mmCIF file of C-alpha atoms and ligand atoms in Angstrom:
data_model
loop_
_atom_site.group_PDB
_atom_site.id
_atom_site.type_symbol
_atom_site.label_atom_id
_atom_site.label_comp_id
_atom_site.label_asym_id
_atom_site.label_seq_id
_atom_site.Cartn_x
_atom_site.Cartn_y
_atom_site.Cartn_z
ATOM 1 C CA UNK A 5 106.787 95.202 129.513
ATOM 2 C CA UNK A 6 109.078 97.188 127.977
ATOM 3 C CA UNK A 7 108.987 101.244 128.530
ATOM 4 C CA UNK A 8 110.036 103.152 125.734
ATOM 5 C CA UNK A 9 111.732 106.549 125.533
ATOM 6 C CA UNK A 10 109.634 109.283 124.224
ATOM 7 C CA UNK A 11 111.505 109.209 120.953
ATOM 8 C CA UNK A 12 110.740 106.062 119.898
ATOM 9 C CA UNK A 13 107.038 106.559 118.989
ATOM 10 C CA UNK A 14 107.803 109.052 116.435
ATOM 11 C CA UNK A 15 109.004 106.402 113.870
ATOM 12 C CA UNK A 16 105.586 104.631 114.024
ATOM 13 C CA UNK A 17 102.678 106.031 112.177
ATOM 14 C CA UNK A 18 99.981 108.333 114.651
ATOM 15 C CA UNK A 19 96.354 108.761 113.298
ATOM 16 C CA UNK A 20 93.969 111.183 114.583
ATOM 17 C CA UNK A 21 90.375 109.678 115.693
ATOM 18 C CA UNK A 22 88.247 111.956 115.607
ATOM 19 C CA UNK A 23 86.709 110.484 112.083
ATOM 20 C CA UNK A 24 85.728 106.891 113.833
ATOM 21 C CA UNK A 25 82.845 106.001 115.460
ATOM 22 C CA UNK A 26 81.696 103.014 117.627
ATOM 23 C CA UNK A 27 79.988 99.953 116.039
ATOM 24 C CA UNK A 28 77.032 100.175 117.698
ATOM 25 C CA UNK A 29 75.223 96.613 119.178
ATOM 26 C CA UNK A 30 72.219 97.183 117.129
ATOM 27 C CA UNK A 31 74.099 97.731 113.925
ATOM 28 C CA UNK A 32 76.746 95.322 114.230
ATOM 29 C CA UNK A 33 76.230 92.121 111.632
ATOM 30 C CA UNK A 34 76.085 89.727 114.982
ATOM 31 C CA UNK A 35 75.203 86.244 113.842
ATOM 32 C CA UNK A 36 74.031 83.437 115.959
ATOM 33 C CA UNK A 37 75.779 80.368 114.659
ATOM 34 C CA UNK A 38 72.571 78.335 116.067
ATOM 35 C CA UNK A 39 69.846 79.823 114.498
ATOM 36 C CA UNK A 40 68.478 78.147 111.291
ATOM 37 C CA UNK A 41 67.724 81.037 109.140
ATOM 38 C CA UNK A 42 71.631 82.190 109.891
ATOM 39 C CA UNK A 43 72.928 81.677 106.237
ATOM 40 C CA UNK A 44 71.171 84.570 104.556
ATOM 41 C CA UNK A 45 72.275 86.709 107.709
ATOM 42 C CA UNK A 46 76.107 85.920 106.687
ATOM 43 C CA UNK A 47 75.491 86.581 102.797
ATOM 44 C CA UNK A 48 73.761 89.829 103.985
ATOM 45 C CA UNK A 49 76.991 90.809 106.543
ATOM 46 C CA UNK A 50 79.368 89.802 103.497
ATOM 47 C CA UNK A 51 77.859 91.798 100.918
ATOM 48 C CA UNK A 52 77.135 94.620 102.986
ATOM 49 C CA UNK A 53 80.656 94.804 105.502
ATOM 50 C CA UNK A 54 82.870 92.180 104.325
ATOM 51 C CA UNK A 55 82.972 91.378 108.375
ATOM 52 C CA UNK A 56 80.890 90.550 110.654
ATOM 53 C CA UNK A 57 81.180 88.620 114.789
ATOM 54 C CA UNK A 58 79.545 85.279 115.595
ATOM 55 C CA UNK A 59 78.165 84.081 118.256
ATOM 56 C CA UNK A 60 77.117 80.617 119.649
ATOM 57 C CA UNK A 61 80.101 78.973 117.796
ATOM 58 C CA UNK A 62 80.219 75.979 119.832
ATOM 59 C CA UNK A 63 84.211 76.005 120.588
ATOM 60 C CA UNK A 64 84.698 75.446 123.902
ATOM 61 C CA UNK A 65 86.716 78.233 126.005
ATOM 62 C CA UNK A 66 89.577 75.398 126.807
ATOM 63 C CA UNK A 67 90.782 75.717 123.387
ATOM 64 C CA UNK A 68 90.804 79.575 123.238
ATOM 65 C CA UNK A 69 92.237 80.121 127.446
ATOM 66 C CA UNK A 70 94.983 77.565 126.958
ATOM 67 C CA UNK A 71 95.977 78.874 124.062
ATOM 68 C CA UNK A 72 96.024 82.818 125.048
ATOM 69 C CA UNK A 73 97.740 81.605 128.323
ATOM 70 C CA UNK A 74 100.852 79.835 126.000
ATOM 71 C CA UNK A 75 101.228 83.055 123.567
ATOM 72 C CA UNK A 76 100.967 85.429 127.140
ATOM 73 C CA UNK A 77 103.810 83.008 128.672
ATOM 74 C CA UNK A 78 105.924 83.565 124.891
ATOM 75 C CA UNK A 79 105.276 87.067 124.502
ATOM 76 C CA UNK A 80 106.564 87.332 128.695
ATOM 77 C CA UNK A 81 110.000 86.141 127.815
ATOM 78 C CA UNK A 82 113.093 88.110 127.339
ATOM 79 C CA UNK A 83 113.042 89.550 123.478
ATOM 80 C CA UNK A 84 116.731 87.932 123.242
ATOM 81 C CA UNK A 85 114.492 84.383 123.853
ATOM 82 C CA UNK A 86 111.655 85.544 121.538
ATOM 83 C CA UNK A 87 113.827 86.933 118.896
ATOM 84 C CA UNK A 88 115.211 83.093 118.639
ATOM 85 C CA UNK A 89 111.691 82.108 116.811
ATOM 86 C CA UNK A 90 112.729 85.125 114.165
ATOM 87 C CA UNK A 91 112.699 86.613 111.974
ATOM 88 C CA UNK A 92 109.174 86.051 110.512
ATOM 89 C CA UNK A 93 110.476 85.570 106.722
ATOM 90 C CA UNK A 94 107.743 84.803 106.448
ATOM 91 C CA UNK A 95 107.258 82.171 109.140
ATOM 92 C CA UNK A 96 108.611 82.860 112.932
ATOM 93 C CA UNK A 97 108.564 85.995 115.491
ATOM 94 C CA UNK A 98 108.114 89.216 114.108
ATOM 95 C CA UNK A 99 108.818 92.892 116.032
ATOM 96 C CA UNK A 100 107.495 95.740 114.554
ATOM 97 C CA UNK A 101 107.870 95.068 111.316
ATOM 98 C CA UNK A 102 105.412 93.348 109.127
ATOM 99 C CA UNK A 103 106.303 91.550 106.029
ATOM 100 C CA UNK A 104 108.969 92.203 104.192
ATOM 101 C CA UNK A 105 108.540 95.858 102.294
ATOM 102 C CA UNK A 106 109.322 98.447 105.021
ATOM 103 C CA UNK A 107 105.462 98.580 107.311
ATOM 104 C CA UNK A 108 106.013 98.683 110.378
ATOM 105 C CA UNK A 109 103.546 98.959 113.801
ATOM 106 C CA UNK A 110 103.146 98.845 117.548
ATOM 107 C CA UNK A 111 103.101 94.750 117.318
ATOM 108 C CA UNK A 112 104.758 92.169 117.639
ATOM 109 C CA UNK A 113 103.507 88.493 116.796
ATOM 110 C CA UNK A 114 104.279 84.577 115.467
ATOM 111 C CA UNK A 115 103.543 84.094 112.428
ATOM 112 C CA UNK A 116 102.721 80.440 111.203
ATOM 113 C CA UNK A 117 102.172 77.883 109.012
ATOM 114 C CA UNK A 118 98.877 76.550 109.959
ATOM 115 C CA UNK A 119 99.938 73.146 108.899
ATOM 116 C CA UNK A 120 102.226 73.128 111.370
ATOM 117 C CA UNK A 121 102.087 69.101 111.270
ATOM 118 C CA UNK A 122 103.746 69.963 107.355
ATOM 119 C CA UNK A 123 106.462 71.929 108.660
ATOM 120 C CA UNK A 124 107.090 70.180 112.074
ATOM 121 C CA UNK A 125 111.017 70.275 112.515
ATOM 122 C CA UNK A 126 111.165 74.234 111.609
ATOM 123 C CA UNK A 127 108.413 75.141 113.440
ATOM 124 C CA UNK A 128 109.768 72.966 116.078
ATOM 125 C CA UNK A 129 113.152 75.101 115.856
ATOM 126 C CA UNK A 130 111.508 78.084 116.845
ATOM 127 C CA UNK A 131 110.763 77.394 120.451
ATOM 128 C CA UNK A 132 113.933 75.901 121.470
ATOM 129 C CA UNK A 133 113.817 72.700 123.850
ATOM 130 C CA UNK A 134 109.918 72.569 124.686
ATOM 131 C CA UNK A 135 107.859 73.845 122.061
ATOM 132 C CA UNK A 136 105.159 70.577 123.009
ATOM 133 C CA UNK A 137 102.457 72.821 124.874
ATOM 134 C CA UNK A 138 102.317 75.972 122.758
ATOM 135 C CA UNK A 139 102.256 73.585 119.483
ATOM 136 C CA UNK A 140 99.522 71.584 121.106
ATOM 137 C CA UNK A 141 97.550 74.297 122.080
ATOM 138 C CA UNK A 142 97.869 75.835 118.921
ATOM 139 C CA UNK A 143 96.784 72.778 117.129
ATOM 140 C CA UNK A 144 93.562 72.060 118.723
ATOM 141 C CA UNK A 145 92.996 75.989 118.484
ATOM 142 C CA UNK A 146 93.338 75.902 114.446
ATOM 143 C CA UNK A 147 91.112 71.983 114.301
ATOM 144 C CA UNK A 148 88.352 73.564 115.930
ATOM 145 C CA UNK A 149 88.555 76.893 114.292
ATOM 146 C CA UNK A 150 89.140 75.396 110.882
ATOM 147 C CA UNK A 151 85.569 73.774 111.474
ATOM 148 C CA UNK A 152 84.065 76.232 112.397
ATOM 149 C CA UNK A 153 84.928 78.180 109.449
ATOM 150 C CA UNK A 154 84.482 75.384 106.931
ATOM 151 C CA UNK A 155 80.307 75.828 108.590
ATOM 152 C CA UNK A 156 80.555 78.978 107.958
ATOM 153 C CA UNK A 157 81.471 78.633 104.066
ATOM 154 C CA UNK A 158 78.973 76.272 103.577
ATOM 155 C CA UNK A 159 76.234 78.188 105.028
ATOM 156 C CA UNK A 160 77.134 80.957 103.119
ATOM 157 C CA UNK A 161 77.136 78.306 99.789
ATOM 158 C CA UNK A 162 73.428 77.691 100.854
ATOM 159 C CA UNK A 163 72.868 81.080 101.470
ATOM 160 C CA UNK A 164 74.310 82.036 98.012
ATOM 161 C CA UNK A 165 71.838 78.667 96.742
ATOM 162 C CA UNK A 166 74.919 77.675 94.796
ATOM 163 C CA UNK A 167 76.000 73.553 94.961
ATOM 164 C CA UNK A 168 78.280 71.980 96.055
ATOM 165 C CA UNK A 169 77.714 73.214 99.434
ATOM 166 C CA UNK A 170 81.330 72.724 100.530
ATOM 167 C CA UNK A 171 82.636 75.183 96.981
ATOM 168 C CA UNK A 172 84.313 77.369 99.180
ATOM 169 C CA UNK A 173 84.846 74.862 102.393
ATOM 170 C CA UNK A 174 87.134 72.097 100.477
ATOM 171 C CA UNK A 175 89.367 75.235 99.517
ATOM 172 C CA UNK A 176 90.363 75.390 103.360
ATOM 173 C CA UNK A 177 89.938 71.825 104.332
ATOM 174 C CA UNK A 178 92.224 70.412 101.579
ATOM 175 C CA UNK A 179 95.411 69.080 103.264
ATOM 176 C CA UNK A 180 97.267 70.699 100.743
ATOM 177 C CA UNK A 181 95.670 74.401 101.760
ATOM 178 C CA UNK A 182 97.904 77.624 102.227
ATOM 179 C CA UNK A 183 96.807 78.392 105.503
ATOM 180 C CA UNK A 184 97.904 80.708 108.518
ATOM 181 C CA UNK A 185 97.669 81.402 112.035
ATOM 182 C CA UNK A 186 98.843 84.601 113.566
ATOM 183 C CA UNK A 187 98.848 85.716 117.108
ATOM 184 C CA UNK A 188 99.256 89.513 117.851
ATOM 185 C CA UNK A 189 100.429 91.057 121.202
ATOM 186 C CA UNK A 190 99.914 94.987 121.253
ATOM 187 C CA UNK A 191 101.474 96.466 124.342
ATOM 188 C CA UNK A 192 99.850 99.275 125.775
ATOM 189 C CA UNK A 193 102.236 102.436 124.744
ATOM 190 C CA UNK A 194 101.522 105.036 127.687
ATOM 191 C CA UNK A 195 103.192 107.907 125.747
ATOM 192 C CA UNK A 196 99.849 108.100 124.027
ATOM 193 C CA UNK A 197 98.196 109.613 127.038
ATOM 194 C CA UNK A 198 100.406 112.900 126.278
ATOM 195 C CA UNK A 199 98.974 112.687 122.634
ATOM 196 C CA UNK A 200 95.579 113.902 122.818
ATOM 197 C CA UNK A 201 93.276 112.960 120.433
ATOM 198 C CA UNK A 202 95.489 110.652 118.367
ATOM 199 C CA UNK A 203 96.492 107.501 118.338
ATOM 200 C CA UNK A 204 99.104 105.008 117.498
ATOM 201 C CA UNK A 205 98.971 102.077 114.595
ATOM 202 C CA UNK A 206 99.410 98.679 116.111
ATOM 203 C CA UNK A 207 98.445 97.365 112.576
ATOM 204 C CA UNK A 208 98.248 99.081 109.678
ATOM 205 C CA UNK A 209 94.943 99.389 107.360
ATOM 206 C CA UNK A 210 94.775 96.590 104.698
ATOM 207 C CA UNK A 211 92.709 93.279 103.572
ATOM 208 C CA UNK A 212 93.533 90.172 103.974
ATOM 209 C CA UNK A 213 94.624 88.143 100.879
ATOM 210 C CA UNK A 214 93.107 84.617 102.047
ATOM 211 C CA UNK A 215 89.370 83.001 101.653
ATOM 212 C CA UNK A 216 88.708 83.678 105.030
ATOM 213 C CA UNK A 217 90.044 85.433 108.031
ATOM 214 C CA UNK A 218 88.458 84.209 111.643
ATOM 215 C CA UNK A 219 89.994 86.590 114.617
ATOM 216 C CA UNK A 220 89.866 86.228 118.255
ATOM 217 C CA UNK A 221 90.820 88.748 120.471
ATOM 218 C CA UNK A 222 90.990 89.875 124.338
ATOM 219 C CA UNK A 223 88.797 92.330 125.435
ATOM 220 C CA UNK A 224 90.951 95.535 124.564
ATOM 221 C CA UNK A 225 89.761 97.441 121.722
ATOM 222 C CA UNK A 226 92.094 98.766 118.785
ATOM 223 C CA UNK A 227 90.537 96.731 115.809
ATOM 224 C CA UNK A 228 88.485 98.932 113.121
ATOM 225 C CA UNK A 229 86.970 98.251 109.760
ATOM 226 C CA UNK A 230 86.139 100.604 107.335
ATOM 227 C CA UNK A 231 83.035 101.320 105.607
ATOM 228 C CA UNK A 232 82.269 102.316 101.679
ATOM 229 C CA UNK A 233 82.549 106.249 102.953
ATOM 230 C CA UNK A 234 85.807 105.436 104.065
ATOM 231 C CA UNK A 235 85.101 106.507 107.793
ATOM 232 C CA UNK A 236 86.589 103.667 110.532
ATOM 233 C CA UNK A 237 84.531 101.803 112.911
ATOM 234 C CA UNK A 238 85.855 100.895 116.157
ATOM 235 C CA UNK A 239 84.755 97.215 116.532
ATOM 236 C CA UNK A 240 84.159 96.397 120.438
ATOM 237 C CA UNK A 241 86.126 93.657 121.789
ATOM 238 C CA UNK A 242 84.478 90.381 122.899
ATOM 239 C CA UNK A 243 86.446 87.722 123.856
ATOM 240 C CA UNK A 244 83.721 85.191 123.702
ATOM 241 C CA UNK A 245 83.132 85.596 120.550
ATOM 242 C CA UNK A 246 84.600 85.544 116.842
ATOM 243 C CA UNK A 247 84.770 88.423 114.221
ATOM 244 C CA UNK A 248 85.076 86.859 110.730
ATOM 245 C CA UNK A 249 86.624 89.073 108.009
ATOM 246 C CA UNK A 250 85.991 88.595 104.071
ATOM 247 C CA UNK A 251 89.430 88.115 101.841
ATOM 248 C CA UNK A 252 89.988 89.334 98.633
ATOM 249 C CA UNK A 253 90.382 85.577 97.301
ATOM 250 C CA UNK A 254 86.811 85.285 99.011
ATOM 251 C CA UNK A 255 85.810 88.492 96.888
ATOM 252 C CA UNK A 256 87.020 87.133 94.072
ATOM 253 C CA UNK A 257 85.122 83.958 93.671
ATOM 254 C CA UNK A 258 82.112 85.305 94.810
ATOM 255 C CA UNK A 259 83.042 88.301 91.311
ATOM 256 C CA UNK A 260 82.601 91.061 93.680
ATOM 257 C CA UNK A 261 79.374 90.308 95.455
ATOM 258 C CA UNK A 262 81.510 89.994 98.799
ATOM 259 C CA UNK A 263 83.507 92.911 99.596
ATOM 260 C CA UNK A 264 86.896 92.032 101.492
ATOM 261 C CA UNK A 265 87.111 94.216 104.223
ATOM 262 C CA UNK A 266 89.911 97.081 104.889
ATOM 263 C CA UNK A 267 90.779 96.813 108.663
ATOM 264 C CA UNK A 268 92.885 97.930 111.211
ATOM 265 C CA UNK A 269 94.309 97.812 114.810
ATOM 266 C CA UNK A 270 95.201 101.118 116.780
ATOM 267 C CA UNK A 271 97.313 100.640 119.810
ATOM 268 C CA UNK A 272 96.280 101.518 123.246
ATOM 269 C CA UNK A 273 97.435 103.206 125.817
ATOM 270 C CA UNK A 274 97.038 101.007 129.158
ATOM 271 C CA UNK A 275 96.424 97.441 127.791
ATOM 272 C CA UNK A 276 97.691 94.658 125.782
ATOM 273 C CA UNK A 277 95.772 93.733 123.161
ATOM 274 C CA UNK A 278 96.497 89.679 122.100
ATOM 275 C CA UNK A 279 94.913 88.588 119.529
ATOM 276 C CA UNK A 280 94.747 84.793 116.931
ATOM 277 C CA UNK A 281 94.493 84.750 113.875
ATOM 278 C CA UNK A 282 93.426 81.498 111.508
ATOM 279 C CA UNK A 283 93.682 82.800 107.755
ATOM 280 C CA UNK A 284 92.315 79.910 105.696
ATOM 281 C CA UNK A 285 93.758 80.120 101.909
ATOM 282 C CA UNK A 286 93.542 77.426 99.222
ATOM 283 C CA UNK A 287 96.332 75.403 97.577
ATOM 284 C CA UNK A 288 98.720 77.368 96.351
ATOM 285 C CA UNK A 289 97.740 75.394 92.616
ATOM 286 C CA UNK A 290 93.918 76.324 93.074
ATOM 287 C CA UNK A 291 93.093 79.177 90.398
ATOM 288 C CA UNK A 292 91.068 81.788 91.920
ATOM 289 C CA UNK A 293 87.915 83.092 89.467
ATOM 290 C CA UNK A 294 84.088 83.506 89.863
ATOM 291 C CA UNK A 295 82.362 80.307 90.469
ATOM 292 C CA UNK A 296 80.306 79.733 87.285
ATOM 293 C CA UNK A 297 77.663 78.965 89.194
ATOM 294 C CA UNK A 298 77.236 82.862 90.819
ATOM 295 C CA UNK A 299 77.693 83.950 87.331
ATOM 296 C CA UNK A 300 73.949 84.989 85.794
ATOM 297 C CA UNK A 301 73.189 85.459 82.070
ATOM 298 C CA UNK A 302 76.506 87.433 80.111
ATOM 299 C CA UNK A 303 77.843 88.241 83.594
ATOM 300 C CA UNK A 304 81.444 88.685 82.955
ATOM 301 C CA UNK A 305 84.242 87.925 85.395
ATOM 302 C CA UNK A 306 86.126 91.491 86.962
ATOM 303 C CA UNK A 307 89.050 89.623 87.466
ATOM 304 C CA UNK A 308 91.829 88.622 85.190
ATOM 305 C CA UNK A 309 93.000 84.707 85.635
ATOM 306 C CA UNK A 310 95.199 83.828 88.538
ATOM 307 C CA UNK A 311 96.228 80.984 90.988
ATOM 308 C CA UNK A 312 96.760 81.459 94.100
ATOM 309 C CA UNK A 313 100.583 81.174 94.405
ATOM 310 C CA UNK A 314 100.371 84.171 91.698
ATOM 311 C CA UNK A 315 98.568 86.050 93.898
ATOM 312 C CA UNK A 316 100.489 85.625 96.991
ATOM 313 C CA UNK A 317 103.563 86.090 95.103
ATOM 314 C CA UNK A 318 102.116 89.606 93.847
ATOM 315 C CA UNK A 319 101.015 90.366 97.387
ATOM 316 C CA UNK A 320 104.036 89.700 99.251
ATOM 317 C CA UNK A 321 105.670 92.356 96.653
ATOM 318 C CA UNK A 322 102.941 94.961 98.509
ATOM 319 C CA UNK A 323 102.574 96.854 101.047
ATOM 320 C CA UNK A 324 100.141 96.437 103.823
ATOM 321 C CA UNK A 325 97.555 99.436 102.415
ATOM 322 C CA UNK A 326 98.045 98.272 98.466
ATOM 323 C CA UNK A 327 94.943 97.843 96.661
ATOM 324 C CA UNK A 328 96.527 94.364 96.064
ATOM 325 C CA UNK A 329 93.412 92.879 94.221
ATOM 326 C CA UNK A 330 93.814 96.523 92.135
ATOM 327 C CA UNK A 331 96.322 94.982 90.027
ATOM 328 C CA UNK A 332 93.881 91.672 88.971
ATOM 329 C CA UNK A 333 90.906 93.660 88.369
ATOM 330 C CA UNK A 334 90.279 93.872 84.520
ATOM 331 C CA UNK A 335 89.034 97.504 84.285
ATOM 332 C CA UNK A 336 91.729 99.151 86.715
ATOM 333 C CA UNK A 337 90.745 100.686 90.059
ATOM 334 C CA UNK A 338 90.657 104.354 90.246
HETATM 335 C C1 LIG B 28 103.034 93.858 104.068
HETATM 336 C C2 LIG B 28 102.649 92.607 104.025
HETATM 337 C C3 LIG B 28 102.395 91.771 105.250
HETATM 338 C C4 LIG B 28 101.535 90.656 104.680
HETATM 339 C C5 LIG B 28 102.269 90.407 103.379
HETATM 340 C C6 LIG B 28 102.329 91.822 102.809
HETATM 341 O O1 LIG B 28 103.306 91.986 101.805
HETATM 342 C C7 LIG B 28 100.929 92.183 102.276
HETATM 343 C C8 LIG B 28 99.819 91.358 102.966
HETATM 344 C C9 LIG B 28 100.081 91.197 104.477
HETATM 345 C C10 LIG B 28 99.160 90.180 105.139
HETATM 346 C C11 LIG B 28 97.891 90.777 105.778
HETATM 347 C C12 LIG B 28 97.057 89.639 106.366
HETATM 348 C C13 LIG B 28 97.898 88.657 107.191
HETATM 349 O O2 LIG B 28 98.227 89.254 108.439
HETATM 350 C C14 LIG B 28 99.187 88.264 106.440
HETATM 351 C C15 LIG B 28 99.915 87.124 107.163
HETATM 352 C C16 LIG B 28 98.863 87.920 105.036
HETATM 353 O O3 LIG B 28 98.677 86.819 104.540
HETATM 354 O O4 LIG B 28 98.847 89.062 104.270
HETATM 355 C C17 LIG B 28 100.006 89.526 106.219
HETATM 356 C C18 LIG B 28 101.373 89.375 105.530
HETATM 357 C C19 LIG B 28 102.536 89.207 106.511
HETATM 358 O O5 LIG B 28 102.471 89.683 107.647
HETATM 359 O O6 LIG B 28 103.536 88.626 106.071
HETATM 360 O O1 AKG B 29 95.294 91.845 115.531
HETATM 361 C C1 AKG B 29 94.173 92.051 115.071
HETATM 362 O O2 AKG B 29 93.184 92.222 115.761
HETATM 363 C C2 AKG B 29 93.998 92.080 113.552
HETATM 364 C C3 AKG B 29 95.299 91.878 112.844
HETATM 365 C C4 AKG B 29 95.135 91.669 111.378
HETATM 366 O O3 AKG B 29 94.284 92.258 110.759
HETATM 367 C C5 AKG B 29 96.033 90.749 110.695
HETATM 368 O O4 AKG B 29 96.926 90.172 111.362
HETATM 369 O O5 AKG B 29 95.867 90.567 109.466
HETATM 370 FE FE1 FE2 B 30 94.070 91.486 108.748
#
């Protein structure tokens, strides 16, 4: 780990905290992958949070250990061996700064293609002579997570009662999808201990552009979602389990019926916080509008007309905390 001079904090954004509260067990959307009756539990978390954690996924622990223990091992090395995978433009090892209009945060990460099979020889490039095990384990991570998601978009098309059942699901599982996976490292910053009462941005607030966002973390805290009265809830970390966040594409299709979700990450003081990321888009041809089938009676799209290479195009031009969907709303966002 790297210790910092008591400068160097000052350039990163500092939040106070007092204005968050805890997501409480009982009033967390928690939904039990197993149970039957699960789909109308999802529509219920989408409409209500845009977010919400499963449990009983069925992906088995190898998957998610082997692959923590290969970013752990990358994020260990020398930042002169890391910064060989940068810059993340967009693809590759990012420090600090994320994307390409000026945010930065207490982070640093890999971002990828999650078609890695696509884009073998520069993804390859990044990790010098033995890139085998981390691409492996990163593989088999996004398969099984890519499943899991495409259940989860197809329970929520039953729960919805809208056919095809895989109208959302075929957007991620086409092999020509616009998919990525992300893994996060926060390091613990101990100069927040002298800064009582507020606290550091390891990520700053924002949605997420994609379909669907599925996020596992370690067990140290730092992510937060925000509800409609624009307080923050601190999310409690489980690392057996998955928090799924809505996108704005997601919103979109659904014409506003799921909200996606503004979130965050603070940093902490005495832990490192890893986290992986699997952001399932479409192809970058599909257009992105209500499904006619959600629309009832004279219901009339919010949304003006737009693929989705026009909307990551746009949203690249943002940054992180733009109302990016704002700008393809048809009565503008106040
Ligand atoms: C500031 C930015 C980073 C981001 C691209 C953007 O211009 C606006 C959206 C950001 C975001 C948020 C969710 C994901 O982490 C991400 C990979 C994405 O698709 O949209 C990031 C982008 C990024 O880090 O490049
Ligand atoms: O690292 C996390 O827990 C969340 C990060 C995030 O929201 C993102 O990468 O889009
Ligand atoms: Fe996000």
């Amino acid at each position: 780990m790297v210790v910092l001079s008591k400068p160097v904090i000052e350039h990163y954004s500092l939040v106070k905290i007092s204005k968050s509260q805890t997501l409480s067990p009982s009033g967390t959307p928690i939904i039990d992958l197993s149970k039957q009756d699960c789909k109308y539990q999802l529509v219920k978390a989408c409409q209500e949070f845009g977010f919400f954690k499963v449990i009983n996924h069925g992906i088995p622990n190898e998957f998610i250990s082997k692959l923590e223990t290969e970013a752990i091992k990358f994020f260990s090395l020398p930042l002169s061996e890391k910064e060989k995978a940068g810059p993340a433009s967009p693809f590759g090892y990012g420090n600090k700064n994320i994307g390409q209009n000026g945010d930065v945060g207490w982070v640093e990460y890999l971002l990828l293609t999650a078609n890695p099979g696509l884009h073998y020889d520069k993804f390859a490039a990044f990790f010098g002579v033995s890139p085998e095990n981390f691409l492996y384990a990163v593989n088999s991570y996004i398969s099984a997570i890519k499943e899991m998601g495409s259940e989860i978009l197809e329970l929520l098309a039953d729960g919805l009662n809208i056919q095809p059942r895989n109208v959302f699901s075929k957007l991620v599982m086409n092999e020509q999808s616009d998919s990525v996976f992300r893994v996060n490292h926060y390091p613990p910053c101990p100069q927040l201990g002298d800064l009582t009462g507020k606290n550091l941005i390891g990520f700053g607030e924002h949605t997420d552009p994609q379909i669907i966002s599925i996020l596992r973390s370690n067990n140290t805290s730092g992510l937060q979602i925000s509800l409609k009265d624009g307080s923050w809830l601190s999310v409690p970390p489980d690392q057996n389990s998955f928090f799924v966040i809505v996108g704005d594409s997601l919103q979109v299709l659904t014409n506003g019926r799921f909200k996606s979700v503004r979130h965050r990450v603070l940093a902490n003081g005495f832990q490192s916080r890893i986290s992986m990321i699997y952001f399932g888009g479409p192809p970058l041809s599909e257009r992105i509008a209500p499904l006619p089938s959600l629309m009832k009676g004279e219901e009339d799209s919010l949304y003006k007309e737009f693929t989705w290479f026009e909307y990551k195009r746009s949203a690249c031009k943002t940054r992180l905390e733009d109302n990016r969907l704002g700008l393809f709303e048809k009565i503008a966002a106040t």
